[in-house]
Coordinates of C-alpha atoms in Angstrom, one line a residue:
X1 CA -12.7 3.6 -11.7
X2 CA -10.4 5.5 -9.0
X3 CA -10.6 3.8 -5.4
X4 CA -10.8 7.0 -3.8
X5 CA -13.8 8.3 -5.7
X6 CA -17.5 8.7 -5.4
X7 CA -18.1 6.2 -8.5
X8 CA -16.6 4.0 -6.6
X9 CA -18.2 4.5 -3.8
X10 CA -21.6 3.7 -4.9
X11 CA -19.9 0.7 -7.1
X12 CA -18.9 -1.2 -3.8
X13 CA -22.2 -0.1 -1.5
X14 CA -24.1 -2.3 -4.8
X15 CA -21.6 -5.0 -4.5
X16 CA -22.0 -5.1 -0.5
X17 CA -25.6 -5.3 -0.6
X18 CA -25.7 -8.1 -3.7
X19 CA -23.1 -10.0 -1.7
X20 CA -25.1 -10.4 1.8
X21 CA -28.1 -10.9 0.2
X22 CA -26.6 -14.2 -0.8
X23 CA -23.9 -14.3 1.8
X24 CA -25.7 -18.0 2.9
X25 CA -25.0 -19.5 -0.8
X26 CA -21.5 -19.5 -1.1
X27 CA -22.1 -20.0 -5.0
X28 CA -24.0 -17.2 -5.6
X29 CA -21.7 -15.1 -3.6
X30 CA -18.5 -15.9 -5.1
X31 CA -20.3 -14.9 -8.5
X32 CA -21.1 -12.2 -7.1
X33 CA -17.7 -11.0 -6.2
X34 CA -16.2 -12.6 -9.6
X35 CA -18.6 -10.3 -11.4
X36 CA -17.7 -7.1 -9.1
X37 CA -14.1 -7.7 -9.8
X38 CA -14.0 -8.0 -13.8
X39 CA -16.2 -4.6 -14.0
X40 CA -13.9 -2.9 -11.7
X41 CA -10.9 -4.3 -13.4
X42 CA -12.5 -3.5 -16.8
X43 CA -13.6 0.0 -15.5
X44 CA -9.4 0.7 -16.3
X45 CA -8.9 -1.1 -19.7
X46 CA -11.1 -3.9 -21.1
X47 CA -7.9 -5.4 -22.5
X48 CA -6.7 -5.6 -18.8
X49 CA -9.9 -7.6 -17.9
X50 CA -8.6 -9.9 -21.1
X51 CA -5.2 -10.5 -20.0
X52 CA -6.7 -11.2 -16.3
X53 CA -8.9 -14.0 -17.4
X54 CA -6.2 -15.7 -19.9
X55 CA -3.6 -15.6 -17.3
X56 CA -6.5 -17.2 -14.4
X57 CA -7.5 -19.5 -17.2
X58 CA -3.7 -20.7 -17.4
X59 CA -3.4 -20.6 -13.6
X60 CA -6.1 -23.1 -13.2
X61 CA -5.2 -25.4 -15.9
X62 CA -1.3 -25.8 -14.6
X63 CA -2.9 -26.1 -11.1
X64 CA -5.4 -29.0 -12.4
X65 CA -2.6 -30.7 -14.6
X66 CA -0.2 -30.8 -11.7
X67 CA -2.3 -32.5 -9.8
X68 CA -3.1 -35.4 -12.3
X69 CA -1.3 -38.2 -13.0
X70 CA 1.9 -36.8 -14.5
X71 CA 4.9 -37.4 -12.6
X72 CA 8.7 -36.5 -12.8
X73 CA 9.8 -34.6 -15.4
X74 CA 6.4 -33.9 -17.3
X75 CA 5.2 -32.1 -13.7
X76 CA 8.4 -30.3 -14.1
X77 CA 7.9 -29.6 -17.7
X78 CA 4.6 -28.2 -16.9
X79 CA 5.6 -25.8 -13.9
X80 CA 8.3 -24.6 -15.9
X81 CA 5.9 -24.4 -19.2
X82 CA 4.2 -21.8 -16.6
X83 CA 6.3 -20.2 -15.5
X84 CA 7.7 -19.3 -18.5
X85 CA 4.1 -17.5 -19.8
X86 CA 3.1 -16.1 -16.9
X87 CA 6.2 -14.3 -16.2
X88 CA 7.0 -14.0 -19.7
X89 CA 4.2 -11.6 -20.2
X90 CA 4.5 -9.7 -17.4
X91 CA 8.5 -9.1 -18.8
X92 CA 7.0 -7.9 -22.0
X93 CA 5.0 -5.5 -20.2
X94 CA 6.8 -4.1 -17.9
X95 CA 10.7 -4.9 -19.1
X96 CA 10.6 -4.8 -23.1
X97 CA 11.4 -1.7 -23.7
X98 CA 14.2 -1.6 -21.5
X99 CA 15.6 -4.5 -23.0
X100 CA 15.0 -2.9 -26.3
X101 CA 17.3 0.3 -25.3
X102 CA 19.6 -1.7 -23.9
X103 CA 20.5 -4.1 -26.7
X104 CA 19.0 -2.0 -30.1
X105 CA 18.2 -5.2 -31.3
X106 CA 14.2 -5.2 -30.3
X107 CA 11.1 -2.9 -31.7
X108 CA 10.4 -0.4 -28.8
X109 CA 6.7 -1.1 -28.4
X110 CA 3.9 1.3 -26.9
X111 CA 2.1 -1.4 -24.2
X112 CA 0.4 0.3 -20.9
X113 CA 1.1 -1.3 -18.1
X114 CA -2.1 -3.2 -16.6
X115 CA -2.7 -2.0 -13.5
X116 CA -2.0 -4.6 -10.8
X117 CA 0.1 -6.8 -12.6
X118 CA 2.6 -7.6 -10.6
X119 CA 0.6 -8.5 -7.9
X120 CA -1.8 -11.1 -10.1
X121 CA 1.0 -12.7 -11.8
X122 CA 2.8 -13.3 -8.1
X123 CA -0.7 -14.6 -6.8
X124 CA -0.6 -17.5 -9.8
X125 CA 2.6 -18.0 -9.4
X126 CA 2.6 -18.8 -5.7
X127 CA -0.4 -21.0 -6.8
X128 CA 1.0 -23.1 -9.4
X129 CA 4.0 -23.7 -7.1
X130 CA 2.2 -24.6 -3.9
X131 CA 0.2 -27.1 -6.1
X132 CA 3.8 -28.4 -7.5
X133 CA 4.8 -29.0 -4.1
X134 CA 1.3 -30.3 -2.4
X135 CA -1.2 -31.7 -5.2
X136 CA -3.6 -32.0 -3.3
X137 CA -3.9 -27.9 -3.0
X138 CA -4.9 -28.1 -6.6
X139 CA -8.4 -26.3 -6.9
X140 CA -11.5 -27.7 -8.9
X141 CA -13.2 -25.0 -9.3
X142 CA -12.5 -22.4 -11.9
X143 CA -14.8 -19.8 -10.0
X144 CA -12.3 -19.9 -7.2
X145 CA -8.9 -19.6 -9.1
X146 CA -10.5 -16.7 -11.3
X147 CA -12.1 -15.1 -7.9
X148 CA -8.6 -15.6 -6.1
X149 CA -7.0 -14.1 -9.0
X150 CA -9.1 -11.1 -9.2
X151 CA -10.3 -10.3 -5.9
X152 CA -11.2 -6.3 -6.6
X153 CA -9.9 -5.4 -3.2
X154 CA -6.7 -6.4 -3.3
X155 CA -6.2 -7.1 -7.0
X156 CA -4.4 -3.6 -7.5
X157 CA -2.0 -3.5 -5.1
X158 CA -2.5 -6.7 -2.8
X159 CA -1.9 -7.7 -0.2
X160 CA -0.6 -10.3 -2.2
X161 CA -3.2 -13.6 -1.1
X162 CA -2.5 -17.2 -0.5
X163 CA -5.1 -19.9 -2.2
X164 CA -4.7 -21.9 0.9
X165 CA -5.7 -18.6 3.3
X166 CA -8.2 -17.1 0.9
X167 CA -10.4 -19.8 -0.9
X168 CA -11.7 -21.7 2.5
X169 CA -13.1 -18.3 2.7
X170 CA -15.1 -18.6 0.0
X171 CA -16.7 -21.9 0.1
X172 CA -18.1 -21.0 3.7
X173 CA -21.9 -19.7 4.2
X174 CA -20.3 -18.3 7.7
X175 CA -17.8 -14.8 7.2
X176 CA -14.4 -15.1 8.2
X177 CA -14.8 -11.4 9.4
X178 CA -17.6 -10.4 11.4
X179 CA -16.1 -7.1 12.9
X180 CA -17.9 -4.3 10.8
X181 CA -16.6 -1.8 13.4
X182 CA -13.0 -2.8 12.8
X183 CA -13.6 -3.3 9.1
X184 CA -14.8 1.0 8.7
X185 CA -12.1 1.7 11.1
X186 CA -9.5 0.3 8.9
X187 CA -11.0 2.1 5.9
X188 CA -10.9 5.3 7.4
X189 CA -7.5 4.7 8.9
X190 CA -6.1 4.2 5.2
X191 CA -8.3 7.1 3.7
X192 CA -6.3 9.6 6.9
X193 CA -3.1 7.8 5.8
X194 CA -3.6 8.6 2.1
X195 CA -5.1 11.2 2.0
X196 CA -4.3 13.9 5.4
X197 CA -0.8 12.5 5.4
X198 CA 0.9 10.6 2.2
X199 CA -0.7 13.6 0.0
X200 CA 0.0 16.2 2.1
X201 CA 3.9 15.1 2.0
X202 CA 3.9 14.5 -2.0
X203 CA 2.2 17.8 -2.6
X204 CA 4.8 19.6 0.0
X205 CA 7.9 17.8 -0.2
X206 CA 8.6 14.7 -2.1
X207 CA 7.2 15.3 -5.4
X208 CA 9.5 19.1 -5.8
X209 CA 12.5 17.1 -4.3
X210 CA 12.9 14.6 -6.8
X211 CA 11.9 16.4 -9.9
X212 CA 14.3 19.2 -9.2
X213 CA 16.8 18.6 -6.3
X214 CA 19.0 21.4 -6.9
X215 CA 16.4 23.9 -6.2
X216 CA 16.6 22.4 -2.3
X217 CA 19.1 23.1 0.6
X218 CA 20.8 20.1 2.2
X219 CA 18.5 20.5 5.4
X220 CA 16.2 20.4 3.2
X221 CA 16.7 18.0 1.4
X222 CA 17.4 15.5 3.8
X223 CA 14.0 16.5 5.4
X224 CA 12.5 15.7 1.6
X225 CA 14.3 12.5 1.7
X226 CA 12.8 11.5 5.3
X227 CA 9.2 13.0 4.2
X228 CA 9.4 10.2 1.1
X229 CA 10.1 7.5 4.1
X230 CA 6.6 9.0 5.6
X231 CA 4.8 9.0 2.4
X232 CA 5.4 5.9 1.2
X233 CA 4.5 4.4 4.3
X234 CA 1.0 6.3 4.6
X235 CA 0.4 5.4 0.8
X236 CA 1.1 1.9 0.9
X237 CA -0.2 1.0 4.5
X238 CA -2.9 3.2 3.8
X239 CA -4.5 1.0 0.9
X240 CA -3.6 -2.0 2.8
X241 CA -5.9 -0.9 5.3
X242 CA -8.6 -0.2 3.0
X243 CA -8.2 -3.9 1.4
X244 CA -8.3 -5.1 4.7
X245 CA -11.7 -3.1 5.4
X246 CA -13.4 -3.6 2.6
X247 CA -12.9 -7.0 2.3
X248 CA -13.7 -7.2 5.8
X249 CA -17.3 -5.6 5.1
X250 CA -18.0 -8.6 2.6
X251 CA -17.1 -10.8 5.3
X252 CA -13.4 -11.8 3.7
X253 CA -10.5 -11.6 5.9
X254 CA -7.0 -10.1 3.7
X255 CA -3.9 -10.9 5.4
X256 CA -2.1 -8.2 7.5
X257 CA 0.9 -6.7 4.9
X258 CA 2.1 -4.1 7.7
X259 CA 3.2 -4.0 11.1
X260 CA 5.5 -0.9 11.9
X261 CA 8.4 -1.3 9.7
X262 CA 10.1 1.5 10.8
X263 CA 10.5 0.4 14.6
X264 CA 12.8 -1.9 13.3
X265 CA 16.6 -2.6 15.0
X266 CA 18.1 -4.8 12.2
X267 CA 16.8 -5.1 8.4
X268 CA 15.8 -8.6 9.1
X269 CA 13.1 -7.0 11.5
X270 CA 12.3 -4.2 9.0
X271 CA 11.3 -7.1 6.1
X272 CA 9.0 -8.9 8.8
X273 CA 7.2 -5.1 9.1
X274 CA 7.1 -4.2 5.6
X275 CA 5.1 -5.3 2.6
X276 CA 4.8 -8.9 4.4
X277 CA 3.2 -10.7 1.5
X278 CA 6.0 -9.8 -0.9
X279 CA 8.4 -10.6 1.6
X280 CA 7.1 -13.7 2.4
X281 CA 6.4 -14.2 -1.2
X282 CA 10.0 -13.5 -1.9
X283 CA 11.2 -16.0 0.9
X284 CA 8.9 -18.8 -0.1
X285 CA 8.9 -18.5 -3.9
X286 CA 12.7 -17.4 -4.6
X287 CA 14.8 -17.4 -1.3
X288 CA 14.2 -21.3 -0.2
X289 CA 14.3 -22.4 -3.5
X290 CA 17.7 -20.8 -4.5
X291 CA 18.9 -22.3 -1.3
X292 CA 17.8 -20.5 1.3
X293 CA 20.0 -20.3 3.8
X294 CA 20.5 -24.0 4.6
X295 CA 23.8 -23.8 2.8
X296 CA 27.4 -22.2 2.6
X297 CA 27.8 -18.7 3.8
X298 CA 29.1 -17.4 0.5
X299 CA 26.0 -19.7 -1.4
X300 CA 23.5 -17.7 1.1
X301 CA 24.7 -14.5 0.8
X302 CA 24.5 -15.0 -3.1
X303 CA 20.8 -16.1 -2.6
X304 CA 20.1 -12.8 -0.8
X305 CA 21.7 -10.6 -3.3
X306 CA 20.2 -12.1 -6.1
X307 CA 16.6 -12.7 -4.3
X308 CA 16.3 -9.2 -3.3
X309 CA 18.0 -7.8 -6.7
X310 CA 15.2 -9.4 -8.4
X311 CA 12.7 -8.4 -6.1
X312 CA 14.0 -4.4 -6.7
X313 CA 13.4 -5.4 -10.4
X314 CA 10.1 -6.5 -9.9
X315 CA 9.1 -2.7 -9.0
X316 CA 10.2 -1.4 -12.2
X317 CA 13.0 -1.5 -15.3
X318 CA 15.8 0.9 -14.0
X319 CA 18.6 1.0 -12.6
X320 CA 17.7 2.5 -9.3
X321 CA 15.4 -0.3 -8.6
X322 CA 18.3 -2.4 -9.1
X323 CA 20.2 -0.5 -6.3
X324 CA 17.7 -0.3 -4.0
X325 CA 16.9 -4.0 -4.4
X326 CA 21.0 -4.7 -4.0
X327 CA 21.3 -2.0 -1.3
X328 CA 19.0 -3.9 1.2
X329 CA 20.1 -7.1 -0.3
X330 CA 23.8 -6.4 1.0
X331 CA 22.4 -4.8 4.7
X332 CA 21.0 -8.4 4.7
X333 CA 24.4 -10.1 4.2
X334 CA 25.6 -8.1 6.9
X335 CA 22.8 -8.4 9.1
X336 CA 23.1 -12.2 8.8
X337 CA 27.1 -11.8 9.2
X338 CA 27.0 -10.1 12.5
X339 CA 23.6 -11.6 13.7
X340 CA 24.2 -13.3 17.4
X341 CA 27.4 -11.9 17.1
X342 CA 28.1 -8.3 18.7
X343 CA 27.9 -8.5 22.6
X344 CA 25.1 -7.8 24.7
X345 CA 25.6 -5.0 27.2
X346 CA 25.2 -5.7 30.6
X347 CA 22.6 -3.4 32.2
X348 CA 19.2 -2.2 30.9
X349 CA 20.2 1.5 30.2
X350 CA 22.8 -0.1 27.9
X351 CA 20.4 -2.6 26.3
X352 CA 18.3 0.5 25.8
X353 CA 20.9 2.7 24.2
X354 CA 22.0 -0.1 22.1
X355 CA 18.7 -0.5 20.5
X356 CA 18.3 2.7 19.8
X357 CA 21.9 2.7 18.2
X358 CA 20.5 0.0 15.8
X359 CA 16.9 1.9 15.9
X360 CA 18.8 5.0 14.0
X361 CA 21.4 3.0 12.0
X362 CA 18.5 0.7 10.3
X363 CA 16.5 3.5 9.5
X364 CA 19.1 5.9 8.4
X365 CA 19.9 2.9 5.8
X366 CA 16.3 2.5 4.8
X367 CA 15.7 5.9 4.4
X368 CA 18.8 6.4 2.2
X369 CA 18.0 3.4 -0.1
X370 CA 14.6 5.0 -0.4
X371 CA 16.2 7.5 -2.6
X372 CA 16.9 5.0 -5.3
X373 CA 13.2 4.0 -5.2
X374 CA 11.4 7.1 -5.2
X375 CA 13.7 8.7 -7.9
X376 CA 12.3 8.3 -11.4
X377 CA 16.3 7.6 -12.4
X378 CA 19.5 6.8 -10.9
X379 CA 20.9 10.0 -11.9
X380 CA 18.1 12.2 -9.8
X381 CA 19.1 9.8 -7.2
X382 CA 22.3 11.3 -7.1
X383 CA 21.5 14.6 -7.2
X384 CA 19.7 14.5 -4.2
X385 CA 22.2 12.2 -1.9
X386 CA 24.9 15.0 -3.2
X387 CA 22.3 18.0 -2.1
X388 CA 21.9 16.1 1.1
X389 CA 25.8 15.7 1.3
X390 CA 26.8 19.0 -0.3
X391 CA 25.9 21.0 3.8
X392 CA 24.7 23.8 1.8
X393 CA 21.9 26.1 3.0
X394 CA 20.6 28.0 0.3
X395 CA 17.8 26.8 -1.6
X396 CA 14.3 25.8 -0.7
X397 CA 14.7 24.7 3.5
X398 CA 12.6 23.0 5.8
X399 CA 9.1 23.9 7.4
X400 CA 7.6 23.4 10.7
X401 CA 4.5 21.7 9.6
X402 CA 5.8 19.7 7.5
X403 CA 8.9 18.4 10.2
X404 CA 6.2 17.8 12.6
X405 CA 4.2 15.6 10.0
X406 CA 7.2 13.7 9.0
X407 CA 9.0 12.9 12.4
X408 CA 5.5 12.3 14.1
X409 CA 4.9 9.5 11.6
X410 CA 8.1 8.5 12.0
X411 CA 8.4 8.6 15.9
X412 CA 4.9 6.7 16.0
X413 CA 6.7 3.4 14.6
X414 CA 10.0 4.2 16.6
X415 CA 8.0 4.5 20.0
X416 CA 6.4 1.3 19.2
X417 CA 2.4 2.6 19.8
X418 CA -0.1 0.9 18.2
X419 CA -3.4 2.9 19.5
X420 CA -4.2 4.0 15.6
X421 CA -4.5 0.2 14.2
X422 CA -7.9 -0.7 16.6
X423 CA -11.4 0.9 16.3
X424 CA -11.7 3.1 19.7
X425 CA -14.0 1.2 22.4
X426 CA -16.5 3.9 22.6
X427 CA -16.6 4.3 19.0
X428 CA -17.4 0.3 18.9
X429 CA -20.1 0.8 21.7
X430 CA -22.3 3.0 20.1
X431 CA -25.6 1.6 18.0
X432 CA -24.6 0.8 14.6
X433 CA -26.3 3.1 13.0
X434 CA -24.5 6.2 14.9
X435 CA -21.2 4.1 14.5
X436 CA -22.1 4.4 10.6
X437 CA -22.9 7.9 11.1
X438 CA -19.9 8.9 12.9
X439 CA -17.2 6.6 10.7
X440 CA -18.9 8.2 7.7
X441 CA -18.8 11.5 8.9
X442 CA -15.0 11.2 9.3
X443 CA -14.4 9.6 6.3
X444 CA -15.7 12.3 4.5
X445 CA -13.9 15.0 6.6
X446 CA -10.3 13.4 5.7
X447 CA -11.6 13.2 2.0
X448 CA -12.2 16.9 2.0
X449 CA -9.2 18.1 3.7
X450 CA -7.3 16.5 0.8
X451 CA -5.9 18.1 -2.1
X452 CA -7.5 18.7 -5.7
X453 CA -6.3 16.2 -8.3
X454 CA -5.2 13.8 -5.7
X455 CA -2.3 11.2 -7.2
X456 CA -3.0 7.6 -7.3
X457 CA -1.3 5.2 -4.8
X458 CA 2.2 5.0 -5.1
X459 CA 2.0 1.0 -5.7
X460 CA -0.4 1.4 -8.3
X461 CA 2.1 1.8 -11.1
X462 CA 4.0 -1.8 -9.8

């Protein structure tokens, strides 16, 4: 069942109305919602709806063990005997084959990936550890760990959620979100990000670029290479917003996973804007345990490499993931290295001219290092950094529309606005019926101003 789709559609208008009807019996609600989730997940693959439940089932059995009466190195023994299953099988599915080039020595197998993985396994993960650290965290109820687990919502490409944010939630006969207003906004915020702007930039730009680079001129190519930075922020901000929205209308508040990444001066700044649950996931999970940075310099520049490395890896088996992961894993070591070091200039047209020095140079690098990631190989990545490179002007070139598209998403963030993210007032004032009328109305206006055979969402396939 495809999000942006009519099936779906009807499928969550059903699940709304079963949800209020017994939004007072928190029970019966999260039921409800469990129920909701495994049809949607099982809409994809019924074996994905398997794997879901045995990896919740584990989840709430390590979280229930960890908070008996084990101590020392049985606790450990269980973590790690976690650990070791949940991310084992999410290795097997998404790195085996991989390993199996690389080495010779394993049978390539023929797995599809389940949808969403990533995010699920990270969700039990972060789980199991919190409980580890805080028994008292551990959850009873196995209708909570498998709802947390599977929330339909977020369950495909987050944000990633936090038992200790997202299961209160559920136990309350009282919504965490009552702004219905804001909740349709944010849906029809992320269905104009998706599908006016990220598809309109795949279908004219990105998707030509990196299947064929050599076909491009270096302006533009290096306007390709900037549409991909616009894209990928429409496409991944976009569903955000519509996880936000629709789990606002059930009365569930999802954590905020964006916040203009791209207005960022250092890379520091840029990782507090950009996919926050998997940054803070990464931090919490990875970073502070490695070390952190409550250690040597040379011991906390290792933990950066190595934490963002892995977290490149975690988008997929390739080399270019590993290079992009590496690429903002050394800007980090030198972000930390000069941090509070460089001198402050002394009057507010050279603060200002400063910051936009750091504006450009942080972006320039995050837009390069996008290359790596949007490439299906290192090899096409490349290509196009030498067609960028190469100053050569024949081939395919820039267009108008499409340099206004990309630099006005782009110039949004730098400008630092922020007028798109709240439902309009007088929009919010009118009678909720006409507000229903009007968001709907809108909602199906972006929907038909997209393309045929729309692609799915870019984080879909992580």
């Amino acid at each position: 069942m495809q999000l942006l789709s009519v099936e779906f559609a009807v499928f969550f208008l059903v699940v709304l109305a079963l949800a209020w009807a017994v939004r007072t019996r928190p029970a019966a609600f999260r039921s409800v919602l469990l129920a909701a989730s495994y049809v949607f997940y099982a809409g994809f693959h019924a074996g994905f709806a398997a794997l879901l439940a045995g990896v919740s089932l584990l989840t709430w059995w390590a979280g229930l063990a960890l908070a008996g009466p084990w101590q020392g190195r049985a606790r450990t023994g269980i973590l790690t005997g976690y650990l070791a299953l949940v991310l084992g099988e999410l290795c097997v599915f998404k790195y085996w084959n991989l390993a199996s080039e690389l080495t010779g020595l394993l049978p390539e197998l023929s797995l599809a990936l389940p949808v969403g993985i990533s995010f699920f396994t990270f969700q039990g993960v972060g789980y199991v550890m919190d409980v580890y650290r805080r028994p008292e965290e551990a959850q009873r109820s196995a209708l909570d760990v498998f709802l947390f687990m599977a929330f339909f919502p977020t369950l495909l490409s987050g944000p990633i959620l936090r038992a200790r944010d997202f299961i209160p939630q559920l136990r309350s006969g009282a919504p965490a979100w009552t702004d219905a207003s804001q909740a349709f906004w944010l849906i029809v915020l992320g269905l104009f990000k998706k599908v006016a702007l990220s598809s309109y930039l795949s279908e004219h730009a990105t998707r030509q670029l990196f299947s064929g680079p050599e076909h491009f001129s270096s302006p533009g190519a290096l306007l390709g290479v900037l549409a991909y930075s616009a894209q990928i922020y429409c496409d991944f901000s976009g569903y955000s917003d519509l996880a936000q929205g629709l789990a606002g209308l059930l009365g569930l508040r999802a954590p905020d996973n964006f916040n203009q990444p791209y207005k960022a001066r250092n890379l520091r700044e840029f990782w507090q804007g950009w996919h926050i649950s998997l940054s803070t996931w990464l931090r919490d999970y990875l970073y502070i345990p490695l070390g952190g940075s409550r250690c040597a310099p040379a011991r906390r520049n290792l933990n950066l490499l190595v934490t963002m490395g892995l977290g490149g890896l975690w988008h997929g088996a390739g080399l270019n993931f590993l290079a992009w992961g590496l690429l903002h894993g050394g800007g980090l070591v030198v972000t930390h290295a000069f941090s509070g070091r460089l001198p402050t200039p002394g009057t507010p047209a050279g603060r200002r001219l400063a910051d936009a020095a750091c504006w450009a140079g942080t972006f320039a690098f995050v837009t390069l290092a996008w290359v790596f990631f949007a490439a299906p190989d290192f090899d096409t990545a490349a290509r196009v950094l030498g067609r960028m490179a190469a100053l050569d002007g024949s081939g395919q070139g820039p267009t108008a529309t499409l340099a206004v598209v990309t630099l006005g998403v782009i110039a949004y963030q730098a400008l630092r606005l922020d007028w798109l993210r709240t439902c309009p007032r007088p929009l919010a004032m009118l009678p909720a019926p006409a507000q229903a009328a009007a968001l709907g109305f809108l909602g199906a206006l972006i929907v038909r101003m997209g393309p045929d055979g729309m692609l799915p969402f870019i984080y879909f396939s992580f």
